[in-house]
Amino acid sequence: MSKFYARRRLSILGALTALIASVAVLNGPTASAALPTPVSAATARTYLASLTVATENRTGYDRDLFPTWITISGTCNTREYILKRDGSNVVTNSACTATSGSWYSPYDGATWTAASDLDIDHLVPLAEAWDSGASAWTTARRQGFANDVTRPQLIAVTDNVNQSKSDQDPAEWMPSVTSYRCTYVRAWVQVKYYYDLSVDSAEKSALTSYLANC
């Protein structure tokens, strides 16, 4: 084989290797990516005005009616995907479990270096979704909601902060980091609008007030 053809073959092999690597990156979780950017405050106000106002009803709620966590990419389930997306310098093993990294929790401003210190918060809680319309959904739609990595619905936060939030809406609970509240309510309204979920009167009043200051 001539040197010309040898170099050409190596060049082609290198291009193919780069292409395969790029496809793997596109198909896998992206480290250090941010929560999907919520709609603007103006759009959120428009969305909020169109949401149905209704009394919430928790009859029949069971968390198991919202299957979590599902496989998102390769060996990564939803929790692992979000941990890798929301962290910095995240290292994972072959099972996609985070073995090291750094995570900033925007709700309380804390930084963690152990994945076990973080929960994946459903920004609009599962019980809240049930109360405001998800009780009528199919299991498949509830699974999609519980594992939605496209909308600003899932975020890695300090575990005990997530637990203190529980199933409360913005009339009852807000992030202690005040600078994050505008992002939080914009995301809340976007998710409720996308899934055609209702709001109760106190929730709408709180959202209206927060959005007015965005």
Tab-separated table of C-alpha atoms in Angstrom:
chain	number	residue	atom	x	y	z
A	1	MET	CA	0.000	0.000	0.000
A	2	SER	CA	1.402	3.437	-0.919
A	3	LYS	CA	1.997	6.103	1.720
A	4	PHE	CA	-0.715	8.212	0.075
A	5	TYR	CA	-3.385	5.521	0.444
A	6	ALA	CA	-2.182	4.654	3.961
A	7	ARG	CA	-2.570	8.293	5.049
A	8	ARG	CA	-5.961	8.486	3.327
A	9	ARG	CA	-7.134	5.343	5.095
A	10	LEU	CA	-6.006	6.686	8.455
A	11	SER	CA	-7.767	9.971	7.726
A	12	ILE	CA	-11.031	8.170	6.930
A	13	LEU	CA	-10.759	6.014	10.045
A	14	GLY	CA	-10.138	9.121	12.155
A	15	ALA	CA	-13.193	10.846	10.716
A	16	LEU	CA	-15.345	7.794	11.400
A	17	THR	CA	-14.075	7.617	14.990
A	18	ALA	CA	-14.889	11.298	15.530
A	19	LEU	CA	-18.355	10.801	14.046
A	20	ILE	CA	-19.088	7.839	16.313
A	21	ALA	CA	-17.883	9.809	19.328
A	22	SER	CA	-20.078	12.763	18.437
A	23	VAL	CA	-23.125	10.533	18.078
A	24	ALA	CA	-22.418	9.035	21.514
A	25	VAL	CA	-22.258	12.508	23.012
A	26	LEU	CA	-25.513	13.529	21.384
A	27	ASN	CA	-27.277	10.397	22.574
A	28	GLY	CA	-25.974	10.529	26.145
A	29	PRO	CA	-26.549	12.906	29.084
A	30	THR	CA	-24.653	16.177	28.838
A	31	ALA	CA	-22.595	17.009	31.903
A	32	SER	CA	-22.998	20.475	33.407
A	33	ALA	CA	-26.032	21.398	31.298
A	34	ALA	CA	-28.569	23.650	32.989
A	35	LEU	CA	-32.236	23.115	33.759
A	36	PRO	CA	-34.087	23.646	30.447
A	37	THR	CA	-34.623	27.414	30.287
A	38	PRO	CA	-38.216	28.268	31.228
A	39	VAL	CA	-40.378	30.559	29.128
A	40	SER	CA	-40.038	34.303	29.683
A	41	ALA	CA	-41.968	36.060	32.435
A	42	ALA	CA	-44.216	37.680	29.823
A	43	THR	CA	-45.031	34.315	28.267
A	44	ALA	CA	-45.558	32.794	31.718
A	45	ARG	CA	-48.055	35.546	32.560
A	46	THR	CA	-49.925	34.801	29.333
A	47	TYR	CA	-49.913	31.069	30.085
A	48	LEU	CA	-51.069	31.633	33.657
A	49	ALA	CA	-54.025	33.720	32.512
A	50	SER	CA	-55.225	30.808	30.378
A	51	LEU	CA	-54.997	28.115	33.064
A	52	THR	CA	-58.209	26.771	34.558
A	53	VAL	CA	-58.762	27.737	38.189
A	54	ALA	CA	-60.207	24.810	40.133
A	55	THR	CA	-60.316	23.299	43.607
A	56	GLU	CA	-57.762	20.539	44.027
A	57	ASN	CA	-58.784	16.952	44.756
A	58	ARG	CA	-56.339	14.338	46.057
A	59	THR	CA	-58.762	11.415	46.162
A	60	GLY	CA	-57.071	8.203	45.041
A	61	TYR	CA	-53.514	9.552	44.845
A	62	ASP	CA	-50.656	7.047	45.020
A	63	ARG	CA	-47.077	7.889	44.023
A	64	ASP	CA	-46.784	4.493	42.320
A	65	LEU	CA	-49.275	5.764	39.731
A	66	PHE	CA	-46.376	7.887	38.396
A	67	PRO	CA	-43.680	5.333	37.426
A	68	THR	CA	-40.116	6.531	38.132
A	69	TRP	CA	-37.290	6.246	37.177
A	70	ILE	CA	-37.169	5.027	33.568
A	71	THR	CA	-34.198	4.493	31.255
A	72	ILE	CA	-33.355	7.730	29.442
A	73	SER	CA	-30.146	6.856	27.595
A	74	GLY	CA	-27.929	3.777	27.606
A	75	THR	CA	-27.661	2.594	31.204
A	76	CYS	CA	-28.786	5.950	32.629
A	77	ASN	CA	-32.171	6.249	34.297
A	78	THR	CA	-33.885	9.576	34.919
A	79	ARG	CA	-32.201	10.288	38.246
A	80	GLU	CA	-28.757	9.505	36.884
A	81	TYR	CA	-29.413	11.560	33.744
A	82	ILE	CA	-30.376	14.647	35.784
A	83	LEU	CA	-27.446	14.224	38.186
A	84	LYS	CA	-25.069	14.185	35.241
A	85	ARG	CA	-26.843	17.078	33.511
A	86	ASP	CA	-26.971	19.330	36.574
A	87	GLY	CA	-23.513	18.597	37.975
A	88	SER	CA	-19.998	19.749	37.204
A	89	ASN	CA	-17.164	17.324	36.405
A	90	VAL	CA	-19.458	14.370	37.033
A	91	VAL	CA	-17.804	10.972	36.715
A	92	THR	CA	-20.011	7.897	36.306
A	93	ASN	CA	-19.313	4.180	36.303
A	94	SER	CA	-20.531	1.627	33.750
A	95	ALA	CA	-23.947	1.566	35.435
A	96	CYS	CA	-24.194	5.387	35.051
A	97	THR	CA	-23.982	5.871	38.833
A	98	ALA	CA	-22.269	9.158	39.719
A	99	THR	CA	-19.050	8.355	41.591
A	100	SER	CA	-17.800	11.930	41.874
A	101	GLY	CA	-18.693	15.470	40.896
A	102	SER	CA	-20.026	18.728	42.265
A	103	TRP	CA	-23.633	19.894	42.435
A	104	TYR	CA	-25.031	23.339	43.206
A	105	SER	CA	-28.578	23.359	44.576
A	106	PRO	CA	-30.288	26.552	43.336
A	107	TYR	CA	-33.107	26.264	45.880
A	108	ASP	CA	-30.864	26.832	48.911
A	109	GLY	CA	-27.471	27.778	47.445
A	110	ALA	CA	-25.677	24.710	48.837
A	111	THR	CA	-22.927	22.829	46.982
A	112	TRP	CA	-22.478	19.070	47.365
A	113	THR	CA	-19.841	16.579	46.287
A	114	ALA	CA	-21.782	13.380	47.028
A	115	ALA	CA	-24.702	12.390	44.805
A	116	SER	CA	-26.394	10.849	47.840
A	117	ASP	CA	-26.943	14.365	49.223
A	118	LEU	CA	-29.209	15.235	46.304
A	119	ASP	CA	-32.786	14.470	45.378
A	120	ILE	CA	-34.276	14.948	41.933
A	121	ASP	CA	-37.134	17.352	42.533
A	122	HIS	CA	-40.296	17.233	40.469
A	123	LEU	CA	-40.705	20.999	40.245
A	124	VAL	CA	-44.465	20.517	39.941
A	125	PRO	CA	-44.841	17.687	42.477
A	126	LEU	CA	-46.524	14.449	41.469
A	127	ALA	CA	-49.250	14.854	44.077
A	128	GLU	CA	-49.859	18.442	42.917
A	129	ALA	CA	-50.201	17.196	39.351
A	130	TRP	CA	-52.675	14.548	40.498
A	131	ASP	CA	-54.700	17.169	42.350
A	132	SER	CA	-54.877	19.406	39.296
A	133	GLY	CA	-55.727	17.015	36.491
A	134	ALA	CA	-53.319	14.082	36.282
A	135	SER	CA	-55.800	11.788	38.037
A	136	ALA	CA	-57.582	11.546	34.671
A	137	TRP	CA	-54.428	10.655	32.718
A	138	THR	CA	-53.253	7.290	31.504
A	139	THR	CA	-50.346	5.661	33.336
A	140	ALA	CA	-48.185	6.268	30.266
A	141	ARG	CA	-48.817	10.021	30.424
A	142	ARG	CA	-48.130	10.101	34.159
A	143	GLN	CA	-44.860	8.257	33.506
A	144	GLY	CA	-43.938	10.825	30.872
A	145	PHE	CA	-44.635	13.642	33.336
A	146	ALA	CA	-42.616	12.004	36.118
A	147	ASN	CA	-39.600	11.543	33.843
A	148	ASP	CA	-39.789	14.686	31.687
A	149	VAL	CA	-36.240	15.803	30.905
A	150	THR	CA	-37.383	18.175	28.124
A	151	ARG	CA	-39.473	20.667	30.094
A	152	PRO	CA	-38.054	22.480	33.196
A	153	GLN	CA	-39.653	19.892	35.483
A	154	LEU	CA	-36.741	17.943	36.998
A	155	ILE	CA	-33.790	19.404	38.899
A	156	ALA	CA	-31.122	18.134	41.303
A	157	VAL	CA	-31.420	19.843	44.703
A	158	THR	CA	-30.428	19.321	48.341
A	159	ASP	CA	-32.303	16.256	49.557
A	160	ASN	CA	-33.749	17.675	52.782
A	161	VAL	CA	-34.838	20.848	50.970
A	162	ASN	CA	-36.760	18.728	48.487
A	163	GLN	CA	-38.292	16.806	51.375
A	164	SER	CA	-39.347	20.023	53.136
A	165	LYS	CA	-40.949	21.247	49.922
A	166	SER	CA	-42.862	17.971	49.635
A	167	ASP	CA	-46.017	18.483	47.537
A	168	GLN	CA	-46.480	22.208	48.238
A	169	ASP	CA	-47.264	24.764	45.535
A	170	PRO	CA	-45.839	28.326	45.307
A	171	ALA	CA	-48.527	29.675	47.649
A	172	GLU	CA	-47.054	27.413	50.346
A	173	TRP	CA	-43.358	27.027	49.523
A	174	MET	CA	-40.679	28.834	47.545
A	175	PRO	CA	-36.890	28.451	47.214
A	176	SER	CA	-35.008	30.294	49.958
A	177	VAL	CA	-32.662	31.732	47.306
A	178	THR	CA	-34.810	34.701	46.293
A	179	SER	CA	-32.921	35.278	43.034
A	180	TYR	CA	-34.103	31.861	41.819
A	181	ARG	CA	-37.789	32.456	42.463
A	182	CYS	CA	-38.485	34.046	39.090
A	183	THR	CA	-36.984	31.032	37.318
A	184	TYR	CA	-38.971	28.720	39.582
A	185	VAL	CA	-42.389	30.268	38.922
A	186	ARG	CA	-41.752	30.599	35.191
A	187	ALA	CA	-40.907	26.897	35.100
A	188	TRP	CA	-43.932	26.022	37.250
A	189	VAL	CA	-46.335	27.829	34.940
A	190	GLN	CA	-44.719	26.390	31.809
A	191	VAL	CA	-45.092	22.829	33.079
A	192	LYS	CA	-48.685	23.349	34.183
A	193	TYR	CA	-49.527	24.940	30.838
A	194	TYR	CA	-47.857	22.220	28.783
A	195	TYR	CA	-49.696	19.472	30.657
A	196	ASP	CA	-52.985	21.398	30.826
A	197	LEU	CA	-53.105	21.269	34.612
A	198	SER	CA	-55.308	23.583	36.658
A	199	VAL	CA	-54.305	25.966	39.445
A	200	ASP	CA	-56.174	26.730	42.646
A	201	SER	CA	-56.990	30.322	43.562
A	202	ALA	CA	-54.242	30.741	46.175
A	203	GLU	CA	-51.674	29.225	43.811
A	204	LYS	CA	-52.685	31.553	40.984
A	205	SER	CA	-52.537	34.580	43.272
A	206	ALA	CA	-49.022	33.673	44.424
A	207	LEU	CA	-47.802	32.998	40.892
A	208	THR	CA	-49.279	36.293	39.687
A	209	SER	CA	-47.492	38.163	42.460
A	210	TYR	CA	-44.118	36.544	41.850
A	211	LEU	CA	-44.332	36.958	38.082
A	212	ALA	CA	-45.124	40.641	38.474
A	213	ASN	CA	-41.652	41.057	39.967
A	214	CYS	CA	-39.804	39.097	37.290
